[in-house]
Coordinates of C-alpha atoms and ligand atoms in Angstrom, one line a residue:
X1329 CA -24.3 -8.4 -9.4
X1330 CA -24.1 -4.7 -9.1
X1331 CA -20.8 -3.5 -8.2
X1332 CA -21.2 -1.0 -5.5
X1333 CA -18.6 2.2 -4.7
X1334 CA -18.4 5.9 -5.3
X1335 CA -17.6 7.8 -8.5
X1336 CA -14.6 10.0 -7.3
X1337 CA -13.3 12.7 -9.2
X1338 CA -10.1 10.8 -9.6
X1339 CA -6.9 14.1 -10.3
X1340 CA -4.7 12.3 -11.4
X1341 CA -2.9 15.7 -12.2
X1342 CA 0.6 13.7 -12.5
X1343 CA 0.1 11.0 -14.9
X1344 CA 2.3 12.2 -17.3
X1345 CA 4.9 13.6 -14.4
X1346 CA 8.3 11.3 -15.2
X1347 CA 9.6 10.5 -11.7
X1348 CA 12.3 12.3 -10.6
X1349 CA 14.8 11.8 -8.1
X1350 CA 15.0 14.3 -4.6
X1351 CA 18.3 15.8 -3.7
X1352 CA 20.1 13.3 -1.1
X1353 CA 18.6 14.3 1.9
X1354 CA 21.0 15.5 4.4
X1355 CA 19.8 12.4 7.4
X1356 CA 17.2 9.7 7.0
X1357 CA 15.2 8.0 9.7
X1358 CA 14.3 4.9 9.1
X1359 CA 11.8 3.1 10.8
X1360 CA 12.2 -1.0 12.2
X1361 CA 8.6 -1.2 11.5
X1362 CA 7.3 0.4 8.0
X1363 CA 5.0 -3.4 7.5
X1364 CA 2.3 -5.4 9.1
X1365 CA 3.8 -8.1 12.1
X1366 CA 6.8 -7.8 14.0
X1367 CA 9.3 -4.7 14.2
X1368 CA 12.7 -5.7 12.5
X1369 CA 15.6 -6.1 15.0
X1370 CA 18.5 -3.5 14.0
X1371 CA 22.0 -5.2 13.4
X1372 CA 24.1 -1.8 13.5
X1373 CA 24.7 0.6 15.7
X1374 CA 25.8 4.3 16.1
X1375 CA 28.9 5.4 13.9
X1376 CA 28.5 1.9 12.0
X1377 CA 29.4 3.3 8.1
X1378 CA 27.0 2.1 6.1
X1379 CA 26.1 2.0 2.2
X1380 CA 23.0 1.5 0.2
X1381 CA 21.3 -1.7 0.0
X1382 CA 22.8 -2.7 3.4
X1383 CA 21.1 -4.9 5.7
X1384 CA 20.8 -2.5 8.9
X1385 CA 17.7 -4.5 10.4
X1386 CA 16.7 -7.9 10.4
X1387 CA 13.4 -9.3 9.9
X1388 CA 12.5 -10.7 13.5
X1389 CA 10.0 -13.8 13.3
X1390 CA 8.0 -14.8 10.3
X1391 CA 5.8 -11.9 9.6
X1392 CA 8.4 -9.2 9.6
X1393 CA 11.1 -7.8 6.9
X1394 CA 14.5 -7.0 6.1
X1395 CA 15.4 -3.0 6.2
X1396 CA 18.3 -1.6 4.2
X1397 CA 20.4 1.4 4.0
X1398 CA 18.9 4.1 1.9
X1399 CA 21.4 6.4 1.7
X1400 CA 25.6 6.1 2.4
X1401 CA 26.9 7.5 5.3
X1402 CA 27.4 6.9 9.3
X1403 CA 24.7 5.4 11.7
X1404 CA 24.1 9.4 13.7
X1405 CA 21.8 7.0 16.2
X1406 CA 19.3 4.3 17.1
X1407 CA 16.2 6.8 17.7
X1408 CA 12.5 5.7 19.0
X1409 CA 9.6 6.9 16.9
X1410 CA 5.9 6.5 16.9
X1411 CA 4.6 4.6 14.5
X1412 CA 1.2 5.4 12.9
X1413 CA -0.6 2.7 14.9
X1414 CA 0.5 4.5 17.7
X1415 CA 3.4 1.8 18.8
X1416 CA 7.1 2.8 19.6
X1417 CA 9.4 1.5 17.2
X1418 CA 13.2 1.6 16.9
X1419 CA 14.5 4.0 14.0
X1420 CA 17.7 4.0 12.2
X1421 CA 18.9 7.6 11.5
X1422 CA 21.2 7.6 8.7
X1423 CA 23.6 10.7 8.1
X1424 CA 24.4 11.3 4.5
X1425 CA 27.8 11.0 3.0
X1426 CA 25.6 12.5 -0.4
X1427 CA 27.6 9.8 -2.3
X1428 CA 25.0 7.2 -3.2
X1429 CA 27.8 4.3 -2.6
X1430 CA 26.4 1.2 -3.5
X1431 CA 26.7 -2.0 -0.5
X1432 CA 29.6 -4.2 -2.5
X1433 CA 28.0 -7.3 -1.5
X1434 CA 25.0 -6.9 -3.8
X1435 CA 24.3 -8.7 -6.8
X1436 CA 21.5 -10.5 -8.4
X1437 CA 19.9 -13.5 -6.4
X1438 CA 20.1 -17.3 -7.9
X1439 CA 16.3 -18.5 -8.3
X1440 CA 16.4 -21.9 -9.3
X1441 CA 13.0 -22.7 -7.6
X1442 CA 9.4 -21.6 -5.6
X1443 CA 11.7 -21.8 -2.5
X1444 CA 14.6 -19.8 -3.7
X1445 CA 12.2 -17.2 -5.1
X1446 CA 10.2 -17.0 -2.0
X1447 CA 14.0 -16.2 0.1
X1448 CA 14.7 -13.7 -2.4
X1449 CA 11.7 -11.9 -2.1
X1450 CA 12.4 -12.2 1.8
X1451 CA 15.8 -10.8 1.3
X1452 CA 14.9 -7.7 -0.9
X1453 CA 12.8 -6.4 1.6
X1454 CA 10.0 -6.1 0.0
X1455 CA 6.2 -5.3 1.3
X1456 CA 2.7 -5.1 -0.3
X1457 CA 4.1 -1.2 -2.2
X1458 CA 0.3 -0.3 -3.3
X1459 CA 0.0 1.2 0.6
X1460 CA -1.0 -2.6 2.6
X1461 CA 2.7 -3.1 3.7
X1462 CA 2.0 -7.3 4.3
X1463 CA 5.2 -8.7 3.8
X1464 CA 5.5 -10.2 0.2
X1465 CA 7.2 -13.4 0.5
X1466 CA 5.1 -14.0 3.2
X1467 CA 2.0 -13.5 0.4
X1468 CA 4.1 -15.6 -1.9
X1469 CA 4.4 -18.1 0.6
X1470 CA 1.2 -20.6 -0.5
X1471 CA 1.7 -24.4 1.0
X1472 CA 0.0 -25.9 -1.8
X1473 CA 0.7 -24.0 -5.1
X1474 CA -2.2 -26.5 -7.1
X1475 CA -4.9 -24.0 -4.9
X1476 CA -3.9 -20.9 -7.2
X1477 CA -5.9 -20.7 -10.1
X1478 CA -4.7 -17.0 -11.1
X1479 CA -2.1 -14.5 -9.6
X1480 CA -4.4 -10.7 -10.2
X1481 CA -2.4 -7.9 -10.5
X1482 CA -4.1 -5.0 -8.7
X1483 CA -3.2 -2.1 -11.1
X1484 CA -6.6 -0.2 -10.9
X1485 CA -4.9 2.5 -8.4
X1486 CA -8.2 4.1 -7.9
X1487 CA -7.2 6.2 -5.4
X1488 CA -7.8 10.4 -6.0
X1489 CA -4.5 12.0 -7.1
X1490 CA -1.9 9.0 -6.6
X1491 CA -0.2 7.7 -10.0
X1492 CA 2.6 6.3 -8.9
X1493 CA 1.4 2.8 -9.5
X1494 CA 0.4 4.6 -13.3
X1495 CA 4.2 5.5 -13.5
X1496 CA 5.5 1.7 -12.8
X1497 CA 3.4 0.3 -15.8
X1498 CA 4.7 3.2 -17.6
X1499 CA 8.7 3.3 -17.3
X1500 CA 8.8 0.1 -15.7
X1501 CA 6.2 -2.4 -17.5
X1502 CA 9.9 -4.3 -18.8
X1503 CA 10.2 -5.6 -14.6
X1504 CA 6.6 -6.4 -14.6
X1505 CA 6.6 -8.4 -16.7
X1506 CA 10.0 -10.4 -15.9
X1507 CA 8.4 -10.6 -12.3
X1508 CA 5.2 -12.6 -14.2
X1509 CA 7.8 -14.9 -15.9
X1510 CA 9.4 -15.4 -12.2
X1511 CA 5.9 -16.5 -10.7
X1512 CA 5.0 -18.1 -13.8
X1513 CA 8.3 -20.4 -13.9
X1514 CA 8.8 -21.0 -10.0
X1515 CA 5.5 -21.0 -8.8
X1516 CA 3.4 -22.6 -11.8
X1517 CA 0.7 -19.9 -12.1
X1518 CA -0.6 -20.6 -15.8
X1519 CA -2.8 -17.8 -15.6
X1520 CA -2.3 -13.3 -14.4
X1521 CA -5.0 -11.1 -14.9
X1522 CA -4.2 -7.2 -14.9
X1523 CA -6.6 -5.4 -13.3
X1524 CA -6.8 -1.6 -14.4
X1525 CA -9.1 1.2 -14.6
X1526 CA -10.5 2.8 -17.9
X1527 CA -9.2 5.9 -17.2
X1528 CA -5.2 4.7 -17.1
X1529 CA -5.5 4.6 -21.6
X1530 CA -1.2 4.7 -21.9
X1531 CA -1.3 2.0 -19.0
X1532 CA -3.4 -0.2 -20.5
X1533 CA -1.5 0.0 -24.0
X1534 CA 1.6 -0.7 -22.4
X1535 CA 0.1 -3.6 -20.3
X1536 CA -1.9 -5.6 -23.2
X1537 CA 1.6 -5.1 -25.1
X1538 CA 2.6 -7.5 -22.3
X1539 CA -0.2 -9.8 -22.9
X1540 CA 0.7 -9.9 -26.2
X1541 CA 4.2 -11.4 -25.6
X1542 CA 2.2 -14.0 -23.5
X1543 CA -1.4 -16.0 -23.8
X1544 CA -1.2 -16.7 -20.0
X1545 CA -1.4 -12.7 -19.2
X1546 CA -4.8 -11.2 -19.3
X1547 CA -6.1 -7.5 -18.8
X1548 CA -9.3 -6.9 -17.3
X1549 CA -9.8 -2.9 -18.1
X1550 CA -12.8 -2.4 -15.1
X1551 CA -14.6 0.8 -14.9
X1552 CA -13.1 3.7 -13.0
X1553 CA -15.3 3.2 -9.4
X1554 CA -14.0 3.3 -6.1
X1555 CA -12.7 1.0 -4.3
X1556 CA -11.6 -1.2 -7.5
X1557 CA -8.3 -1.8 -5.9
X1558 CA -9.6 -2.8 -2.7
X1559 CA -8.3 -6.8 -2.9
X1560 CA -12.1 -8.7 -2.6
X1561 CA -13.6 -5.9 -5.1
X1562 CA -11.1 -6.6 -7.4
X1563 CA -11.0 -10.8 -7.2
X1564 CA -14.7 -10.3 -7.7
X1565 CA -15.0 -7.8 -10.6
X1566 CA -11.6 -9.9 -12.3
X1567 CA -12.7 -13.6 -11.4
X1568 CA -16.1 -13.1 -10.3
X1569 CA -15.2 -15.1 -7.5
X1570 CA -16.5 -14.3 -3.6
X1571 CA -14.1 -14.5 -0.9
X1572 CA -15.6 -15.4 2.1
X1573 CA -15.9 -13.5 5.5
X1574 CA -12.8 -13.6 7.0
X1575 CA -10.9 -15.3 3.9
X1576 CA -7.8 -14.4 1.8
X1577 CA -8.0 -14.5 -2.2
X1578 CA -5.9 -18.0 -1.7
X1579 CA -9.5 -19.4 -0.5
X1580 CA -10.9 -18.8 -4.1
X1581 CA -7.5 -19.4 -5.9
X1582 CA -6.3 -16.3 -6.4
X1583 CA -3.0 -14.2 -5.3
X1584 CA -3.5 -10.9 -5.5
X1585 CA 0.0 -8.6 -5.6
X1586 CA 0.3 -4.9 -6.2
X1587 CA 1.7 -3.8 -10.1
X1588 CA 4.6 -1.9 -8.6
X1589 CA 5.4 -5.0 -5.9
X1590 CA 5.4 -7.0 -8.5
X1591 CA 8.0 -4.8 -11.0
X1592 CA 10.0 -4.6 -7.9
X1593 CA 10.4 -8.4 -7.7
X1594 CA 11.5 -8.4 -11.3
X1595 CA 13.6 -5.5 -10.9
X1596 CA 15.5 -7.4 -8.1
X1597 CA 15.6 -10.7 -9.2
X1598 CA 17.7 -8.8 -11.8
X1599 CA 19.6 -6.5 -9.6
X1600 CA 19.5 -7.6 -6.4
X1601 CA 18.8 -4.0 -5.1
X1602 CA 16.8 -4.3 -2.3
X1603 CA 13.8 -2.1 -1.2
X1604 CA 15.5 1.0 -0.1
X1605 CA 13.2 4.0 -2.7
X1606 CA 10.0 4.9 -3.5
X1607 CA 8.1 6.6 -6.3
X1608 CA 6.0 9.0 -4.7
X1609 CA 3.4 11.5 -6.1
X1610 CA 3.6 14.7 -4.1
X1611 CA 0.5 16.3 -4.8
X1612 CA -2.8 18.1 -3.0
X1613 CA -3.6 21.9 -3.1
X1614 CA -0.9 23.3 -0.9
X1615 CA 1.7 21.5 -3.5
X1616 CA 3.2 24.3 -5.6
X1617 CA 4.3 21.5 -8.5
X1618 CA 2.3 18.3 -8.3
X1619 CA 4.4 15.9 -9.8
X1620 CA 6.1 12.0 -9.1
X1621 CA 9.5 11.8 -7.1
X1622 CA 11.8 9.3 -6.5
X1623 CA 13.0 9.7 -2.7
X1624 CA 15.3 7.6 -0.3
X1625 CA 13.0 5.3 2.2
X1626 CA 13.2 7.3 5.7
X1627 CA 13.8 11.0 4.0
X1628 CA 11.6 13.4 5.8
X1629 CA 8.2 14.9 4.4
X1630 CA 9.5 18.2 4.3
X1631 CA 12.5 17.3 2.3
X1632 CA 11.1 15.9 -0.2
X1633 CA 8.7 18.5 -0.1
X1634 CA 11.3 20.9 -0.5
X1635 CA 13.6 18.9 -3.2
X1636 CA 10.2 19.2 -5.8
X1637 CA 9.3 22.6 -5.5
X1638 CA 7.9 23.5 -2.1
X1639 CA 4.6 24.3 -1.3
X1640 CA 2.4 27.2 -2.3
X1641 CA 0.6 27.7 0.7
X1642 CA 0.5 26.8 4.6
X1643 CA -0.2 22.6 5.0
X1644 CA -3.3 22.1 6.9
X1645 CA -2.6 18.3 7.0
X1646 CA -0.7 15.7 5.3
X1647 CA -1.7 12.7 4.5
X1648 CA 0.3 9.5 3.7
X1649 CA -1.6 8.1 0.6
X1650 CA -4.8 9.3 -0.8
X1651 CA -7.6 11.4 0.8
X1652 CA -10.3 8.3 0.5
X1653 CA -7.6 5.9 2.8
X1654 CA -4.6 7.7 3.3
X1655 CA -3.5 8.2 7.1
X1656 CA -3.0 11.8 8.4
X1657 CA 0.6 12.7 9.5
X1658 CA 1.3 14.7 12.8
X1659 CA 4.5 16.6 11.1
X1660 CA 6.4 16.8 8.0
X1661 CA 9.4 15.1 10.0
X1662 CA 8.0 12.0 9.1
X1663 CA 9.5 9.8 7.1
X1664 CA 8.8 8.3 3.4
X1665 CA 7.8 4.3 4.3
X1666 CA 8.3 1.1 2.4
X1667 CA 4.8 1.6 1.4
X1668 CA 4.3 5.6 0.9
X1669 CA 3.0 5.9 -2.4
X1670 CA 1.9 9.1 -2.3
X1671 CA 2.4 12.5 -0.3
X1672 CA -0.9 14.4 -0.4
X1673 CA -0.7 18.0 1.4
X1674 CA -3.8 20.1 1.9
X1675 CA -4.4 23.6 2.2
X1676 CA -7.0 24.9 5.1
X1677 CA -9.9 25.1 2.7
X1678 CA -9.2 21.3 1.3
X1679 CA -8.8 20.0 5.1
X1680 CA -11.6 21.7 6.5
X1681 CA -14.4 19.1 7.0
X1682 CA -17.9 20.1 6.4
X1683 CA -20.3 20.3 9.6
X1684 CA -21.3 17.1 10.8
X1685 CA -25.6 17.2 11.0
X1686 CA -28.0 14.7 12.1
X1687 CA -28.1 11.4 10.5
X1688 CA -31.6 12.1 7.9
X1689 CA -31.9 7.6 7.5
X1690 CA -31.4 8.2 3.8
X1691 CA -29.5 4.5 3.6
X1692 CA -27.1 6.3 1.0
X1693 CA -24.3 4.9 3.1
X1694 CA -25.9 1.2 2.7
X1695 CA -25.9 1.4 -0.9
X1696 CA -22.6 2.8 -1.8
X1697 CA -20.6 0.1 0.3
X1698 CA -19.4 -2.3 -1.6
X1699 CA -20.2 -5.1 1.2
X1700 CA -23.5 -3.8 1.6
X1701 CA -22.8 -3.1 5.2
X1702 CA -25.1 -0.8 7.0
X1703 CA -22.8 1.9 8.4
X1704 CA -25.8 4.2 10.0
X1705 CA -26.2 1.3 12.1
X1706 CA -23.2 -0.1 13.2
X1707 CA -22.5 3.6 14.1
X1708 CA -25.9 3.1 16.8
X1709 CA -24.0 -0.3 17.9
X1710 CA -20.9 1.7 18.3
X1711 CA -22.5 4.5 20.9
X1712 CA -23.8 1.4 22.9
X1713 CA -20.7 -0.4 22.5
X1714 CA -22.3 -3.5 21.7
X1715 CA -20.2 -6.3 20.5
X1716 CA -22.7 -8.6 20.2
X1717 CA -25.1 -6.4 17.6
X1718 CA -21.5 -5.4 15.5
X1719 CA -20.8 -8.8 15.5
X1720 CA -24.4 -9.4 13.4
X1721 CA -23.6 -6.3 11.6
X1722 CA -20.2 -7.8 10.4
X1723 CA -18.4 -4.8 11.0
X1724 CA -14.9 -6.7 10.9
X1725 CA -15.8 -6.6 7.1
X1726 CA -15.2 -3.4 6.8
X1727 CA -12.3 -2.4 4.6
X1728 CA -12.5 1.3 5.9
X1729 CA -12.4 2.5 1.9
X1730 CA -14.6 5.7 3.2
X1731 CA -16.7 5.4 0.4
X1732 CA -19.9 5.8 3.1
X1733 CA -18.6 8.7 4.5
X1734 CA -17.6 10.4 1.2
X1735 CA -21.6 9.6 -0.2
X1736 CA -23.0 11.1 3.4
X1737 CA -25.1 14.3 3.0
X1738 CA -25.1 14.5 6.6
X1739 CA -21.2 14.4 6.7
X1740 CA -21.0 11.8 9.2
X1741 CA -17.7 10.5 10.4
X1742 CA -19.1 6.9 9.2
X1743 CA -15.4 5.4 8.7
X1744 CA -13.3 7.0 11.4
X1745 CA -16.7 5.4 14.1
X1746 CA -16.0 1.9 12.2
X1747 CA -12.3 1.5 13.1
X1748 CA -13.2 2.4 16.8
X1749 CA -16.6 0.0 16.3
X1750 CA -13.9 -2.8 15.2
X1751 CA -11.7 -2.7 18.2
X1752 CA -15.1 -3.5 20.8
X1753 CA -15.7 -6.0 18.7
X1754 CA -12.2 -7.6 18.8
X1755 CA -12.3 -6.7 22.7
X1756 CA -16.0 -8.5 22.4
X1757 CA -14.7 -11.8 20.9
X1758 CA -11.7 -11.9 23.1
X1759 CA -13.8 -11.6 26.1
X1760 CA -16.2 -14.3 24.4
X1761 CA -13.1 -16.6 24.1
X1762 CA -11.8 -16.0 27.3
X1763 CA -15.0 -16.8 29.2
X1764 CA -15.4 -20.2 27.2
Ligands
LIG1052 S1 -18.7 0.5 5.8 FE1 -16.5 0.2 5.5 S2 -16.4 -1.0 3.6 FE2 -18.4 -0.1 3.7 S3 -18.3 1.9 2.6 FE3 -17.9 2.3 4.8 S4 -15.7 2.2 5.0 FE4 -16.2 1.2 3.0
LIG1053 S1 -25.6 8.3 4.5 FE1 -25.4 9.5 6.4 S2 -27.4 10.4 6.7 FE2 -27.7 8.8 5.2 S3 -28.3 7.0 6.4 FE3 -26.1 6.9 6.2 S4 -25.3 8.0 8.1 FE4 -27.5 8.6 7.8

């Protein structure tokens, strides 16, 4: 079968750029909810001292996470924020003492077994870092561990610009590997494929050096078209397996987990640090010095801005992530998330979207989306807000890569019209329930 996506020109300007670490940032806010499910509940309050790696919000119900301290310092206050999908969340906001302490109480976890390595994982904080934000030992978390055939580890990163997941299998390919040996020994997996681009060459040395040390780990090197990293592209194009509509990779076999979630996992299994930094790559035409930085979880866009160089001209927007997926940002006084992996900042003429024109029916949408949805049409359903007809048109398939809207010579909002198109659906079933 013909893999379907867009050739992108993929600027990855800071491969080579060794992540550095910001300047401790004078406060940090940090959100209760940086991950998909439930907010966490905060467990300190204001002038509580606190030091990295402490718990300072607990994860509240089973699809939620631990939040830790990212700097040392005093609790200033317990601040409300708005969180990208629009809900109000509780935020910590952290005042810096600028001396890095370390919480006393860490130390490496004891994994003897699947369930001690799933509570450590649940402990560390961790969420899907490649940008999903799903809670990871809630991923990790399979009933019947005979269903997983292969864990794949998304390395492909095909995102324009970002290489932070590019730095991890560089400096860090040591923890990815321990974390293979963790899932191999506590969950059984006998076999982990690598998933990675063509155009990652010192990635892909360093990660068949690891499948070298060990006949279970294989490296798929896939060609360089986007979305490769989207989770059903990449079971398919690794496994050649389907997932169905409405499935998870656990219905093929298959556990799918991010290349820098899973060095983290090794990292803390031999630390015990939890989640509480993130490699980030600043980058985007207004940056003055593209380049990787380490930065404190809740440090504001403009600090870290600031801390690697500045900018060269006005920011137009900001985007969390890449320009294919990434989410726009209202202000550079937002904070650096659990699953920030990149900070892209645009200059006018980059953000400045081409005039939209009449749709011309040349289907280019159609055949660039990896699903083979039909886009031109589920934008009609959308204008008549018919549930029933984007039901047909599977819109809930839709994994909102933008790959249709990038290939549009009309310059069609294509993607934005499918998020709204999904929520009448979702109000359309609902109502379908309710009336059963
Ligand atoms: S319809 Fe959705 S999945 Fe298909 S190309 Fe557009 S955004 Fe991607
Ligand atoms: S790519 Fe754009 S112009 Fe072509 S059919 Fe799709 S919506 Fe219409």
């Amino acid at each position: 079968m013909k893999l379907h996506g867009v050739h992108v020109p993929h600027q990855k300007n800071t491969a080579d750029s060794e992540p550095q670490r910001i300047t401790v940032p004078k406060t940090v806010s940090i959100p209760m909810s940086m991950h998909i499910g439930k907010p966490a509940k905060v467990i300190v309050k204001k002038g509580d001292s606190v030091k990295v790696g402490q718990l300072i919000g607990e994860a509240d119900g089973f699809v939620s996470s631990n939040i830790h301290a990212s700097v040392s310092g005093k609790v200033q206050k317990i601040d409300e924020m708005t969180a990208s999908n629009g809900a109000r969340v509780s935020c910590v906001v952290i005042e810096s003492d600028g001396k890095q302490e370390r919480f006393e109480e860490i130390k490496a976890p004891v994994v003897e077994d699947f369930e001690g390595l799933v509570k450590a994982v649940k402990l560390s904080g961790v969420v899907g870092l490649g940008g999903a934000g799903f809670p990871s030992f809630v991923k990790l978390s399979v009933k019947d561990l005979s269903r997983i055939d292969a864990v794949v580890i998304n390395a492909a990163e095909c995102e324009p610009y970002i290489t932070s997941d590019t730095r991890t299998m560089l400096d860090k390919s040591e923890y990815v590997f321990k974390g293979i040996q963790a899932l191999k020994k506590f969950m059984g997996v006998k076999r982990f494929i690598i998933g990675i681009e063509k155009n990652k060459p010192k990635s892909i040395v360093k990660m068949k050096a690891l499948a070298d040390r060990d006949d279970a780990v294989d490296v798929h090197v896939l060609p360089s078209i986007y979305p490769q990293g989207g989770e059903k592209v990449l079971v398919f194009n690794t496994m050649n397996r389907v997932i169905p509509k409405g499935g998870l990779p656990i219905n093929v076999g298959a556990v799918v987990i991010n290349v820098t979630t899973l060095a983290f996992i090794g990292e803390y299994l031999e630390t015990g640090m939890p989640l509480v930094e993130k490699c980030i790559t600043l980058d985007g035409s207004a940056v003055k010095e593209p380049k990787n930085v380490i930065a404190p979880i809740g440090t504001a866009i403009k600090d870290v801005i600031e801390s690697a160089g500045g900018l060269k001209s006005e920011a137009a927007k900001i985007l969390y992530g890449g320009p294919m997926m990434g989410i726009a940002v209202p202000s550079a006084d937002e904070p650096i998330l659990k699953n920030t992996n990149a900070i892209i900042v645009m200059d006018e003429k980059e953000a400045t979207l081409p005039k939209t024109t009449p749709c011309i029916n040349c289907g280019a949408c159609l055949t660039h989306c990896p699903f083979r949805l039909d886009p031109r049409s589920i934008a009609n359903a959308y204008k008549l807000r018919s549930g029933e007809d984007l039901e047909k048109l599977c819109v809930d398939l839709c994994m909102e890569c933008g790959c249709c809207s990038y290939v549009c010579p009309a310059n069609r909002p294509l993607v934005q019209t499918n998020k709204l198109a999904k929520a009448v659906l979702r109000n359309y079933l609902n109502a379908k329930k309710e009336a059963k």
